[in-house]
Amino acid sequence: MQTWPSSAAKNFSLRWYVGELDGKGVTWPSTWSALGAAQDGYRVYKSAGFNNAQLTILPGTTHYNYNFASILDNALPQRSVSSPYALVGAIGSYYWANGASGKFGEPTTNEFSLRDGGVGQAFAKNYTIYWAPRTGASPVYFSGGIGARYRAGGYENGYGYPVFAETAITGGAMQKFALADGRRFAFYWTPEHGRTHIVWEAGGIGGRFTREGGTGTYGFPSEDETAYAYGARQTFRLNGKETRFYWSPTTGTRAMNGKGAIFSRWVDLGHAAALGFPLTDEEAIPGGAQQVFRAQNGWETRLIWSPATGTHKVAANGALYWYWVNNGYTSSLGFPTTDETAQADGSVTLKFSSGAELKWTQSGGVERVR
């Protein structure tokens, strides 16, 4: 060039396409390398400030099998961008490789600096493409439910940078974000709920949900993780089934059937304030189901259910419970038809569907009185 290039010239879209195998010895003279020449040319223009320069190395291609039609189809639309804003680096590469102006619109800003070494660039179709050292380049679509929730939560200040683009999944869409400290947040949107809810994957609830199949197993979250009593709760719904995860420091993360009889009785009895958090998931036993709960004082209660008897409570590891288990269990004594009940004389009784009645006293232990 006769003069130093202007800033307008530096915004020209310059493209090199060269085969991965188009090195020395492929053409005449044998000492010349098309691959090396393309790399040298790209470096010279890039270092001179031509920010829209891009080198594409075509895998498995020699000097004699370039697909020129495909190369032109890819390169020519990229030259049609009329925006005065530069497309550079990883954001520029992502833009060209993923639909360019047809997908994102033309850039409406240059790259702007953000926290933790990240950058962003805005585009006309209400996308912003972000780049950060930990996550690379990915877009956020601010006209969608996920993008709106990301904005409402403080953008990268609240949730970090996108790990990948918003992705369609069965029943809705999801996108993950990560902070520089490694915490990850999964945003889920479904038309069934009409809202975007967030799963904190570093937490006990979010970690279990993700490990065990996510939406495919439990459905979409119908709420964010919520502080509950002295722990946390989050609810998920799938095909009419409701799974409620509860977490506390002493019980970990356990699941409850949010539409089940055990859950309903736990609520009626005072839920976490009275019985504590679930210590186990709801589990099947012959003819019914049971679940164990632990209160803050360490006391453990077992809720036992069958279709015929409903849900009743017993001391989870008490003498009456173990007598029942060790003396025929459900096949002999049946299911409890009453709660374990303290009597005025200090004894404790429990009745069963077989007609049996157990009684515990401090002096005599457990005896069958009927």
mmCIF file of C-alpha atoms in Angstrom:
data_model
loop_
_atom_site.group_PDB
_atom_site.id
_atom_site.type_symbol
_atom_site.label_atom_id
_atom_site.label_comp_id
_atom_site.label_asym_id
_atom_site.label_seq_id
_atom_site.Cartn_x
_atom_site.Cartn_y
_atom_site.Cartn_z
ATOM 1 C CA MET A 1 0.000 0.000 0.000
ATOM 2 C CA GLN A 2 1.247 3.479 -0.840
ATOM 3 C CA THR A 3 0.078 4.947 2.475
ATOM 4 C CA TRP A 4 -0.656 3.602 5.939
ATOM 5 C CA PRO A 5 -4.173 2.098 5.872
ATOM 6 C CA SER A 6 -7.040 4.127 7.317
ATOM 7 C CA SER A 7 -9.289 2.827 10.091
ATOM 8 C CA ALA A 8 -11.983 2.198 7.453
ATOM 9 C CA ALA A 9 -9.603 0.028 5.452
ATOM 10 C CA LYS A 10 -8.700 -1.877 8.600
ATOM 11 C CA ASN A 11 -12.336 -2.864 8.957
ATOM 12 C CA PHE A 12 -12.299 -4.668 5.606
ATOM 13 C CA SER A 13 -13.228 -8.331 5.849
ATOM 14 C CA LEU A 14 -10.089 -10.273 4.848
ATOM 15 C CA ARG A 15 -10.250 -14.063 4.522
ATOM 16 C CA TRP A 16 -7.651 -16.746 3.957
ATOM 17 C CA TYR A 17 -8.754 -20.304 3.172
ATOM 18 C CA VAL A 18 -6.037 -22.941 2.875
ATOM 19 C CA GLY A 19 -5.783 -26.708 3.067
ATOM 20 C CA GLU A 20 -4.367 -28.401 6.143
ATOM 21 C CA LEU A 21 -2.237 -30.640 3.856
ATOM 22 C CA ASP A 22 -1.248 -27.896 1.399
ATOM 23 C CA GLY A 23 2.330 -27.576 2.639
ATOM 24 C CA LYS A 24 5.761 -27.935 1.072
ATOM 25 C CA GLY A 25 6.104 -30.565 -1.609
ATOM 26 C CA VAL A 26 2.468 -30.526 -2.661
ATOM 27 C CA THR A 27 2.881 -28.072 -5.579
ATOM 28 C CA TRP A 28 5.699 -26.607 -7.661
ATOM 29 C CA PRO A 29 8.175 -25.495 -6.564
ATOM 30 C CA SER A 30 8.438 -28.133 -3.846
ATOM 31 C CA THR A 31 9.920 -25.618 -1.400
ATOM 32 C CA TRP A 32 6.786 -23.435 -1.458
ATOM 33 C CA SER A 33 3.944 -23.909 1.052
ATOM 34 C CA ALA A 34 0.483 -22.501 0.429
ATOM 35 C CA LEU A 35 -0.310 -23.185 4.088
ATOM 36 C CA GLY A 36 2.735 -21.252 5.241
ATOM 37 C CA ALA A 37 2.008 -18.363 2.850
ATOM 38 C CA ALA A 38 -1.559 -18.048 4.113
ATOM 39 C CA GLN A 39 -0.404 -18.103 7.735
ATOM 40 C CA ASP A 40 2.255 -15.446 7.042
ATOM 41 C CA GLY A 41 -0.201 -13.185 5.198
ATOM 42 C CA TYR A 42 -2.793 -13.483 7.948
ATOM 43 C CA ARG A 43 -0.210 -12.599 10.639
ATOM 44 C CA VAL A 44 1.034 -9.547 8.726
ATOM 45 C CA TYR A 45 -2.417 -8.031 8.267
ATOM 46 C CA LYS A 46 -3.551 -8.937 11.771
ATOM 47 C CA SER A 47 -0.504 -7.292 13.326
ATOM 48 C CA ALA A 48 -1.132 -4.206 11.164
ATOM 49 C CA GLY A 49 -4.542 -3.763 12.783
ATOM 50 C CA PHE A 50 -6.862 -5.418 10.266
ATOM 51 C CA ASN A 51 -9.214 -6.683 12.950
ATOM 52 C CA ASN A 52 -11.566 -8.489 10.584
ATOM 53 C CA ALA A 53 -8.861 -10.760 9.228
ATOM 54 C CA GLN A 54 -9.592 -14.468 9.610
ATOM 55 C CA LEU A 55 -7.649 -17.597 8.672
ATOM 56 C CA THR A 56 -9.564 -20.828 8.028
ATOM 57 C CA ILE A 57 -7.521 -24.029 7.714
ATOM 58 C CA LEU A 58 -9.582 -26.673 5.902
ATOM 59 C CA PRO A 59 -9.037 -30.125 7.456
ATOM 60 C CA GLY A 60 -7.760 -32.903 5.187
ATOM 61 C CA THR A 61 -7.487 -30.606 2.137
ATOM 62 C CA THR A 62 -4.591 -30.464 -0.342
ATOM 63 C CA HIS A 63 -3.854 -28.026 -3.186
ATOM 64 C CA TYR A 64 -6.034 -29.997 -5.562
ATOM 65 C CA ASN A 65 -9.306 -30.602 -3.736
ATOM 66 C CA TYR A 66 -10.546 -27.224 -2.509
ATOM 67 C CA ASN A 67 -14.329 -26.858 -2.644
ATOM 68 C CA PHE A 68 -14.300 -23.374 -4.152
ATOM 69 C CA ALA A 69 -18.082 -23.099 -4.341
ATOM 70 C CA SER A 70 -18.419 -23.767 -0.627
ATOM 71 C CA ILE A 71 -15.597 -21.350 0.221
ATOM 72 C CA LEU A 72 -17.215 -18.546 -1.778
ATOM 73 C CA ASP A 73 -20.626 -19.311 -0.281
ATOM 74 C CA ASN A 74 -19.116 -18.925 3.189
ATOM 75 C CA ALA A 75 -16.885 -15.923 2.491
ATOM 76 C CA LEU A 76 -18.952 -13.612 0.268
ATOM 77 C CA PRO A 77 -21.887 -13.045 2.701
ATOM 78 C CA GLN A 78 -19.345 -12.116 5.368
ATOM 79 C CA ARG A 79 -18.225 -9.141 3.263
ATOM 80 C CA SER A 80 -21.741 -7.717 3.212
ATOM 81 C CA VAL A 81 -21.611 -6.364 6.755
ATOM 82 C CA SER A 82 -21.969 -2.598 6.534
ATOM 83 C CA SER A 83 -21.667 -1.796 10.252
ATOM 84 C CA PRO A 84 -18.832 0.561 11.211
ATOM 85 C CA TYR A 85 -18.086 -1.624 14.242
ATOM 86 C CA ALA A 86 -15.228 -4.101 14.142
ATOM 87 C CA LEU A 87 -15.638 -7.852 14.534
ATOM 88 C CA VAL A 88 -12.487 -9.275 16.055
ATOM 89 C CA GLY A 89 -11.091 -12.263 17.908
ATOM 90 C CA ALA A 90 -13.211 -15.049 19.293
ATOM 91 C CA ILE A 91 -16.449 -13.034 19.176
ATOM 92 C CA GLY A 92 -15.908 -12.244 15.509
ATOM 93 C CA SER A 93 -15.097 -15.865 14.750
ATOM 94 C CA TYR A 94 -18.222 -17.049 16.578
ATOM 95 C CA TYR A 95 -20.337 -14.517 14.699
ATOM 96 C CA TRP A 96 -19.138 -15.649 11.273
ATOM 97 C CA ALA A 97 -19.321 -19.342 12.103
ATOM 98 C CA ASN A 98 -22.861 -19.269 13.535
ATOM 99 C CA GLY A 99 -25.042 -17.349 11.130
ATOM 100 C CA ALA A 100 -23.499 -13.854 11.052
ATOM 101 C CA SER A 101 -25.988 -11.037 10.323
ATOM 102 C CA GLY A 102 -28.746 -13.489 9.370
ATOM 103 C CA LYS A 103 -28.737 -14.840 12.934
ATOM 104 C CA PHE A 104 -27.498 -11.991 15.107
ATOM 105 C CA GLY A 105 -27.903 -8.860 13.000
ATOM 106 C CA GLU A 106 -25.066 -6.453 12.408
ATOM 107 C CA PRO A 107 -22.945 -5.284 15.352
ATOM 108 C CA THR A 108 -24.229 -2.189 17.136
ATOM 109 C CA THR A 109 -21.149 -1.721 19.352
ATOM 110 C CA ASN A 110 -17.514 -2.565 19.351
ATOM 111 C CA GLU A 111 -16.342 -5.067 21.942
ATOM 112 C CA PHE A 112 -16.657 -3.687 25.482
ATOM 113 C CA SER A 113 -14.760 -4.837 28.544
ATOM 114 C CA LEU A 114 -16.506 -6.632 31.397
ATOM 115 C CA ARG A 115 -15.580 -8.230 34.732
ATOM 116 C CA ASP A 116 -13.082 -11.066 35.200
ATOM 117 C CA GLY A 117 -11.316 -10.373 31.909
ATOM 118 C CA GLY A 118 -14.420 -10.886 29.766
ATOM 119 C CA VAL A 119 -15.757 -8.872 26.849
ATOM 120 C CA GLY A 120 -19.102 -8.504 25.093
ATOM 121 C CA GLN A 121 -20.459 -7.162 21.838
ATOM 122 C CA ALA A 122 -24.067 -6.228 21.052
ATOM 123 C CA PHE A 123 -25.921 -7.005 17.825
ATOM 124 C CA ALA A 124 -29.019 -5.646 16.132
ATOM 125 C CA LYS A 125 -31.290 -8.670 16.674
ATOM 126 C CA ASN A 126 -31.033 -8.289 20.468
ATOM 127 C CA TYR A 127 -28.145 -10.690 20.930
ATOM 128 C CA THR A 128 -24.963 -10.050 22.850
ATOM 129 C CA ILE A 129 -22.027 -12.367 22.235
ATOM 130 C CA TYR A 130 -19.835 -12.746 25.314
ATOM 131 C CA TRP A 131 -16.316 -14.061 25.673
ATOM 132 C CA ALA A 132 -14.446 -14.930 28.887
ATOM 133 C CA PRO A 133 -11.259 -16.921 29.509
ATOM 134 C CA ARG A 134 -13.082 -19.781 31.287
ATOM 135 C CA THR A 135 -16.060 -20.106 28.955
ATOM 136 C CA GLY A 136 -15.052 -18.949 25.464
ATOM 137 C CA ALA A 137 -17.554 -17.190 23.190
ATOM 138 C CA SER A 138 -21.332 -17.733 23.366
ATOM 139 C CA PRO A 139 -24.415 -15.530 22.771
ATOM 140 C CA VAL A 140 -27.327 -14.506 24.974
ATOM 141 C CA TYR A 141 -30.668 -13.766 23.287
ATOM 142 C CA PHE A 142 -32.287 -10.976 25.290
ATOM 143 C CA SER A 143 -35.703 -11.221 23.610
ATOM 144 C CA GLY A 144 -36.172 -14.712 25.112
ATOM 145 C CA GLY A 145 -37.161 -15.779 28.600
ATOM 146 C CA ILE A 146 -33.669 -16.963 29.516
ATOM 147 C CA GLY A 147 -32.033 -13.742 28.351
ATOM 148 C CA ALA A 148 -34.612 -11.659 30.209
ATOM 149 C CA ARG A 149 -33.905 -13.567 33.434
ATOM 150 C CA TYR A 150 -30.146 -13.182 32.907
ATOM 151 C CA ARG A 151 -30.636 -9.428 32.530
ATOM 152 C CA ALA A 152 -32.860 -9.213 35.606
ATOM 153 C CA GLY A 153 -30.256 -11.032 37.692
ATOM 154 C CA GLY A 154 -27.444 -8.635 36.865
ATOM 155 C CA TYR A 155 -25.977 -10.130 33.692
ATOM 156 C CA GLU A 156 -22.415 -11.462 34.184
ATOM 157 C CA ASN A 157 -22.257 -9.830 37.627
ATOM 158 C CA GLY A 158 -24.940 -12.161 38.915
ATOM 159 C CA TYR A 159 -24.410 -15.389 36.998
ATOM 160 C CA GLY A 160 -21.146 -15.101 35.078
ATOM 161 C CA TYR A 161 -20.765 -15.801 31.373
ATOM 162 C CA PRO A 162 -22.667 -18.171 29.061
ATOM 163 C CA VAL A 163 -21.050 -21.601 28.760
ATOM 164 C CA PHE A 164 -22.915 -22.296 25.510
ATOM 165 C CA ALA A 165 -25.773 -20.825 23.491
ATOM 166 C CA GLU A 166 -29.406 -21.230 24.497
ATOM 167 C CA THR A 167 -30.294 -24.798 23.494
ATOM 168 C CA ALA A 168 -33.642 -26.423 22.719
ATOM 169 C CA ILE A 169 -34.356 -29.493 24.837
ATOM 170 C CA THR A 170 -37.448 -31.673 25.115
ATOM 171 C CA GLY A 171 -40.163 -29.502 26.624
ATOM 172 C CA GLY A 172 -38.372 -26.163 26.466
ATOM 173 C CA ALA A 173 -34.920 -24.591 26.441
ATOM 174 C CA MET A 174 -31.876 -24.267 28.682
ATOM 175 C CA GLN A 175 -28.604 -22.372 28.935
ATOM 176 C CA LYS A 176 -25.770 -22.548 31.449
ATOM 177 C CA PHE A 177 -23.669 -19.751 32.903
ATOM 178 C CA ALA A 178 -20.500 -19.841 34.993
ATOM 179 C CA LEU A 179 -18.799 -17.418 37.358
ATOM 180 C CA ALA A 180 -15.026 -17.107 37.507
ATOM 181 C CA ASP A 181 -14.992 -19.031 40.811
ATOM 182 C CA GLY A 182 -16.481 -22.077 39.041
ATOM 183 C CA ARG A 183 -20.088 -21.828 40.231
ATOM 184 C CA ARG A 184 -22.517 -22.817 37.467
ATOM 185 C CA PHE A 185 -26.149 -21.909 36.981
ATOM 186 C CA ALA A 186 -28.515 -23.689 34.597
ATOM 187 C CA PHE A 187 -31.441 -21.621 33.316
ATOM 188 C CA TYR A 188 -34.533 -23.596 32.267
ATOM 189 C CA TRP A 189 -37.550 -22.277 30.393
ATOM 190 C CA THR A 190 -40.682 -24.195 29.440
ATOM 191 C CA PRO A 191 -43.987 -22.966 27.981
ATOM 192 C CA GLU A 192 -45.755 -25.106 30.583
ATOM 193 C CA HIS A 193 -44.559 -22.761 33.325
ATOM 194 C CA GLY A 194 -44.143 -19.674 31.134
ATOM 195 C CA ARG A 195 -41.162 -18.627 33.246
ATOM 196 C CA THR A 196 -37.428 -19.204 33.557
ATOM 197 C CA HIS A 197 -36.155 -20.901 36.704
ATOM 198 C CA ILE A 198 -32.579 -21.455 37.783
ATOM 199 C CA VAL A 199 -30.820 -24.561 39.081
ATOM 200 C CA TRP A 200 -27.668 -23.904 41.101
ATOM 201 C CA GLU A 201 -25.530 -26.847 40.005
ATOM 202 C CA ALA A 202 -22.962 -26.413 42.782
ATOM 203 C CA GLY A 203 -25.615 -26.872 45.464
ATOM 204 C CA GLY A 204 -26.856 -30.108 46.929
ATOM 205 C CA ILE A 205 -30.208 -29.911 45.145
ATOM 206 C CA GLY A 206 -28.891 -28.742 41.780
ATOM 207 C CA GLY A 207 -26.021 -31.221 41.868
ATOM 208 C CA ARG A 208 -28.335 -34.171 42.475
ATOM 209 C CA PHE A 209 -30.839 -32.996 39.850
ATOM 210 C CA THR A 210 -28.095 -32.702 37.245
ATOM 211 C CA ARG A 211 -26.356 -36.005 38.085
ATOM 212 C CA GLU A 212 -29.596 -37.976 37.946
ATOM 213 C CA GLY A 213 -30.706 -36.910 34.486
ATOM 214 C CA GLY A 214 -32.014 -33.370 34.913
ATOM 215 C CA THR A 215 -35.245 -32.600 33.080
ATOM 216 C CA GLY A 216 -35.380 -36.072 31.541
ATOM 217 C CA THR A 217 -35.794 -37.584 35.009
ATOM 218 C CA TYR A 218 -37.497 -34.880 37.045
ATOM 219 C CA GLY A 219 -38.864 -32.359 34.558
ATOM 220 C CA PHE A 220 -38.432 -28.597 34.654
ATOM 221 C CA PRO A 221 -38.055 -26.582 37.858
ATOM 222 C CA SER A 222 -41.279 -24.826 38.830
ATOM 223 C CA GLU A 223 -39.442 -22.534 41.258
ATOM 224 C CA ASP A 224 -35.910 -21.390 41.997
ATOM 225 C CA GLU A 225 -34.058 -23.007 44.866
ATOM 226 C CA THR A 226 -35.678 -21.418 47.914
ATOM 227 C CA ALA A 227 -34.573 -21.019 51.521
ATOM 228 C CA TYR A 228 -36.823 -23.223 53.629
ATOM 229 C CA ALA A 229 -36.774 -23.546 57.433
ATOM 230 C CA TYR A 230 -33.099 -24.242 58.218
ATOM 231 C CA GLY A 231 -32.345 -25.610 54.747
ATOM 232 C CA ALA A 232 -33.545 -25.279 51.150
ATOM 233 C CA ARG A 233 -36.191 -26.592 48.778
ATOM 234 C CA GLN A 234 -36.790 -26.806 45.016
ATOM 235 C CA THR A 235 -39.714 -28.354 43.121
ATOM 236 C CA PHE A 236 -39.714 -30.021 39.684
ATOM 237 C CA ARG A 237 -42.613 -31.247 37.539
ATOM 238 C CA LEU A 238 -42.778 -33.921 34.840
ATOM 239 C CA ASN A 239 -45.946 -35.289 33.215
ATOM 240 C CA GLY A 240 -48.119 -34.566 36.237
ATOM 241 C CA LYS A 241 -45.537 -35.844 38.738
ATOM 242 C CA GLU A 242 -44.105 -33.405 41.276
ATOM 243 C CA THR A 243 -40.728 -34.045 42.893
ATOM 244 C CA ARG A 244 -39.762 -31.869 45.836
ATOM 245 C CA PHE A 245 -36.102 -31.845 46.808
ATOM 246 C CA TYR A 246 -35.261 -30.802 50.364
ATOM 247 C CA TRP A 247 -31.784 -30.113 51.694
ATOM 248 C CA SER A 248 -30.423 -29.421 55.164
ATOM 249 C CA PRO A 249 -26.867 -29.582 56.518
ATOM 250 C CA THR A 250 -27.617 -32.717 58.573
ATOM 251 C CA THR A 251 -29.784 -34.667 56.115
ATOM 252 C CA GLY A 252 -28.378 -33.815 52.675
ATOM 253 C CA THR A 253 -30.649 -33.745 49.624
ATOM 254 C CA ARG A 254 -33.733 -35.989 49.679
ATOM 255 C CA ALA A 255 -36.735 -36.306 47.391
ATOM 256 C CA MET A 256 -40.436 -36.302 48.247
ATOM 257 C CA ASN A 257 -43.454 -37.024 46.096
ATOM 258 C CA GLY A 258 -45.140 -33.636 46.211
ATOM 259 C CA LYS A 259 -48.528 -35.186 45.420
ATOM 260 C CA GLY A 260 -48.171 -38.182 47.710
ATOM 261 C CA ALA A 261 -49.870 -39.070 50.979
ATOM 262 C CA ILE A 262 -46.622 -39.060 52.953
ATOM 263 C CA PHE A 263 -45.869 -35.503 51.885
ATOM 264 C CA SER A 264 -49.413 -34.419 52.740
ATOM 265 C CA ARG A 265 -49.204 -35.960 56.251
ATOM 266 C CA TRP A 266 -45.765 -34.425 56.855
ATOM 267 C CA VAL A 267 -47.247 -31.016 56.072
ATOM 268 C CA ASP A 268 -50.263 -31.650 58.326
ATOM 269 C CA LEU A 269 -47.976 -32.636 61.220
ATOM 270 C CA GLY A 270 -45.978 -29.403 60.998
ATOM 271 C CA HIS A 271 -43.439 -30.312 58.262
ATOM 272 C CA ALA A 272 -39.819 -29.264 58.923
ATOM 273 C CA ALA A 273 -40.653 -27.245 62.037
ATOM 274 C CA ALA A 274 -42.042 -30.354 63.758
ATOM 275 C CA LEU A 275 -40.647 -33.502 62.123
ATOM 276 C CA GLY A 276 -37.569 -32.019 60.485
ATOM 277 C CA PHE A 277 -36.245 -32.676 56.994
ATOM 278 C CA PRO A 278 -36.454 -36.009 55.149
ATOM 279 C CA LEU A 279 -33.505 -38.240 55.998
ATOM 280 C CA THR A 280 -34.325 -40.708 53.206
ATOM 281 C CA ASP A 281 -36.183 -40.565 49.923
ATOM 282 C CA GLU A 282 -39.658 -42.037 49.944
ATOM 283 C CA GLU A 283 -39.058 -45.785 49.533
ATOM 284 C CA ALA A 284 -41.281 -48.724 48.694
ATOM 285 C CA ILE A 285 -41.941 -51.459 51.246
ATOM 286 C CA PRO A 286 -44.135 -54.559 50.657
ATOM 287 C CA GLY A 287 -47.631 -53.187 50.122
ATOM 288 C CA GLY A 288 -46.855 -49.537 50.705
ATOM 289 C CA ALA A 289 -44.164 -46.905 51.268
ATOM 290 C CA GLN A 290 -42.261 -45.149 54.031
ATOM 291 C CA GLN A 291 -39.988 -42.175 54.633
ATOM 292 C CA VAL A 292 -37.808 -41.146 57.581
ATOM 293 C CA PHE A 293 -37.443 -37.574 58.904
ATOM 294 C CA ARG A 294 -34.925 -36.052 61.302
ATOM 295 C CA ALA A 295 -35.660 -33.034 63.491
ATOM 296 C CA GLN A 296 -33.067 -30.507 64.618
ATOM 297 C CA ASN A 297 -32.879 -32.197 68.037
ATOM 298 C CA GLY A 298 -31.920 -35.474 66.338
ATOM 299 C CA TRP A 299 -35.277 -37.250 66.836
ATOM 300 C CA GLU A 300 -36.222 -39.399 63.859
ATOM 301 C CA THR A 301 -39.795 -40.109 62.765
ATOM 302 C CA ARG A 302 -40.927 -42.696 60.226
ATOM 303 C CA LEU A 303 -44.102 -42.083 58.200
ATOM 304 C CA ILE A 304 -45.594 -45.328 56.874
ATOM 305 C CA TRP A 305 -48.308 -45.531 54.204
ATOM 306 C CA SER A 306 -50.504 -48.132 52.566
ATOM 307 C CA PRO A 307 -53.588 -47.641 50.352
ATOM 308 C CA ALA A 308 -55.894 -49.210 52.946
ATOM 309 C CA THR A 309 -54.528 -47.621 56.132
ATOM 310 C CA GLY A 310 -53.272 -44.200 55.043
ATOM 311 C CA THR A 311 -50.179 -42.597 56.593
ATOM 312 C CA HIS A 312 -49.152 -43.034 60.236
ATOM 313 C CA LYS A 313 -46.087 -42.083 62.229
ATOM 314 C CA VAL A 314 -43.845 -44.152 64.462
ATOM 315 C CA ALA A 315 -40.515 -43.538 66.144
ATOM 316 C CA ALA A 316 -38.101 -44.328 63.328
ATOM 317 C CA ASN A 317 -35.872 -46.615 65.394
ATOM 318 C CA GLY A 318 -38.102 -47.284 68.351
ATOM 319 C CA ALA A 319 -38.855 -50.618 69.977
ATOM 320 C CA LEU A 320 -42.351 -50.861 68.504
ATOM 321 C CA TYR A 321 -41.056 -50.364 64.963
ATOM 322 C CA TRP A 322 -38.371 -53.040 65.311
ATOM 323 C CA TYR A 323 -40.804 -55.512 66.899
ATOM 324 C CA TRP A 324 -43.037 -55.048 63.844
ATOM 325 C CA VAL A 325 -40.116 -55.547 61.426
ATOM 326 C CA ASN A 326 -38.806 -58.626 63.269
ATOM 327 C CA ASN A 327 -42.182 -60.333 63.730
ATOM 328 C CA GLY A 328 -43.589 -60.733 60.275
ATOM 329 C CA TYR A 329 -43.597 -57.118 59.210
ATOM 330 C CA THR A 330 -46.378 -56.237 56.744
ATOM 331 C CA SER A 331 -47.149 -59.855 55.830
ATOM 332 C CA SER A 332 -48.070 -60.753 59.428
ATOM 333 C CA LEU A 333 -49.071 -57.660 61.380
ATOM 334 C CA GLY A 334 -50.099 -55.551 58.399
ATOM 335 C CA PHE A 335 -49.715 -51.758 58.429
ATOM 336 C CA PRO A 336 -50.163 -49.300 61.313
ATOM 337 C CA THR A 337 -53.712 -47.997 61.617
ATOM 338 C CA THR A 338 -52.828 -45.483 64.333
ATOM 339 C CA ASP A 339 -49.900 -43.270 65.101
ATOM 340 C CA GLU A 340 -47.559 -44.473 67.833
ATOM 341 C CA THR A 341 -49.425 -43.059 70.843
ATOM 342 C CA ALA A 342 -48.234 -42.232 74.352
ATOM 343 C CA GLN A 343 -50.780 -43.221 77.029
ATOM 344 C CA ALA A 344 -51.473 -41.583 80.383
ATOM 345 C CA ASP A 345 -49.700 -44.391 82.283
ATOM 346 C CA GLY A 346 -46.444 -43.810 80.356
ATOM 347 C CA SER A 347 -46.866 -46.717 77.953
ATOM 348 C CA VAL A 348 -46.832 -46.367 74.169
ATOM 349 C CA THR A 349 -49.212 -48.259 71.874
ATOM 350 C CA LEU A 350 -49.494 -48.988 68.165
ATOM 351 C CA LYS A 351 -52.348 -50.754 66.324
ATOM 352 C CA PHE A 352 -52.161 -52.656 63.032
ATOM 353 C CA SER A 353 -54.495 -53.611 60.189
ATOM 354 C CA SER A 354 -54.327 -57.302 61.187
ATOM 355 C CA GLY A 355 -56.058 -56.396 64.453
ATOM 356 C CA ALA A 356 -52.828 -56.710 66.426
ATOM 357 C CA GLU A 357 -51.906 -54.135 69.056
ATOM 358 C CA LEU A 358 -48.419 -53.599 70.470
ATOM 359 C CA LYS A 359 -47.669 -51.976 73.811
ATOM 360 C CA TRP A 360 -44.347 -50.720 75.155
ATOM 361 C CA THR A 361 -43.554 -50.026 78.781
ATOM 362 C CA GLN A 362 -40.311 -49.022 80.348
ATOM 363 C CA SER A 363 -40.271 -52.003 82.622
ATOM 364 C CA GLY A 364 -41.504 -54.689 80.230
ATOM 365 C CA GLY A 365 -40.461 -53.521 76.775
ATOM 366 C CA VAL A 366 -42.758 -54.535 73.918
ATOM 367 C CA GLU A 367 -45.566 -56.996 74.242
ATOM 368 C CA ARG A 368 -48.427 -57.934 71.988
ATOM 369 C CA VAL A 369 -51.652 -57.226 73.867
ATOM 370 C CA ARG A 370 -54.048 -58.209 71.099
#
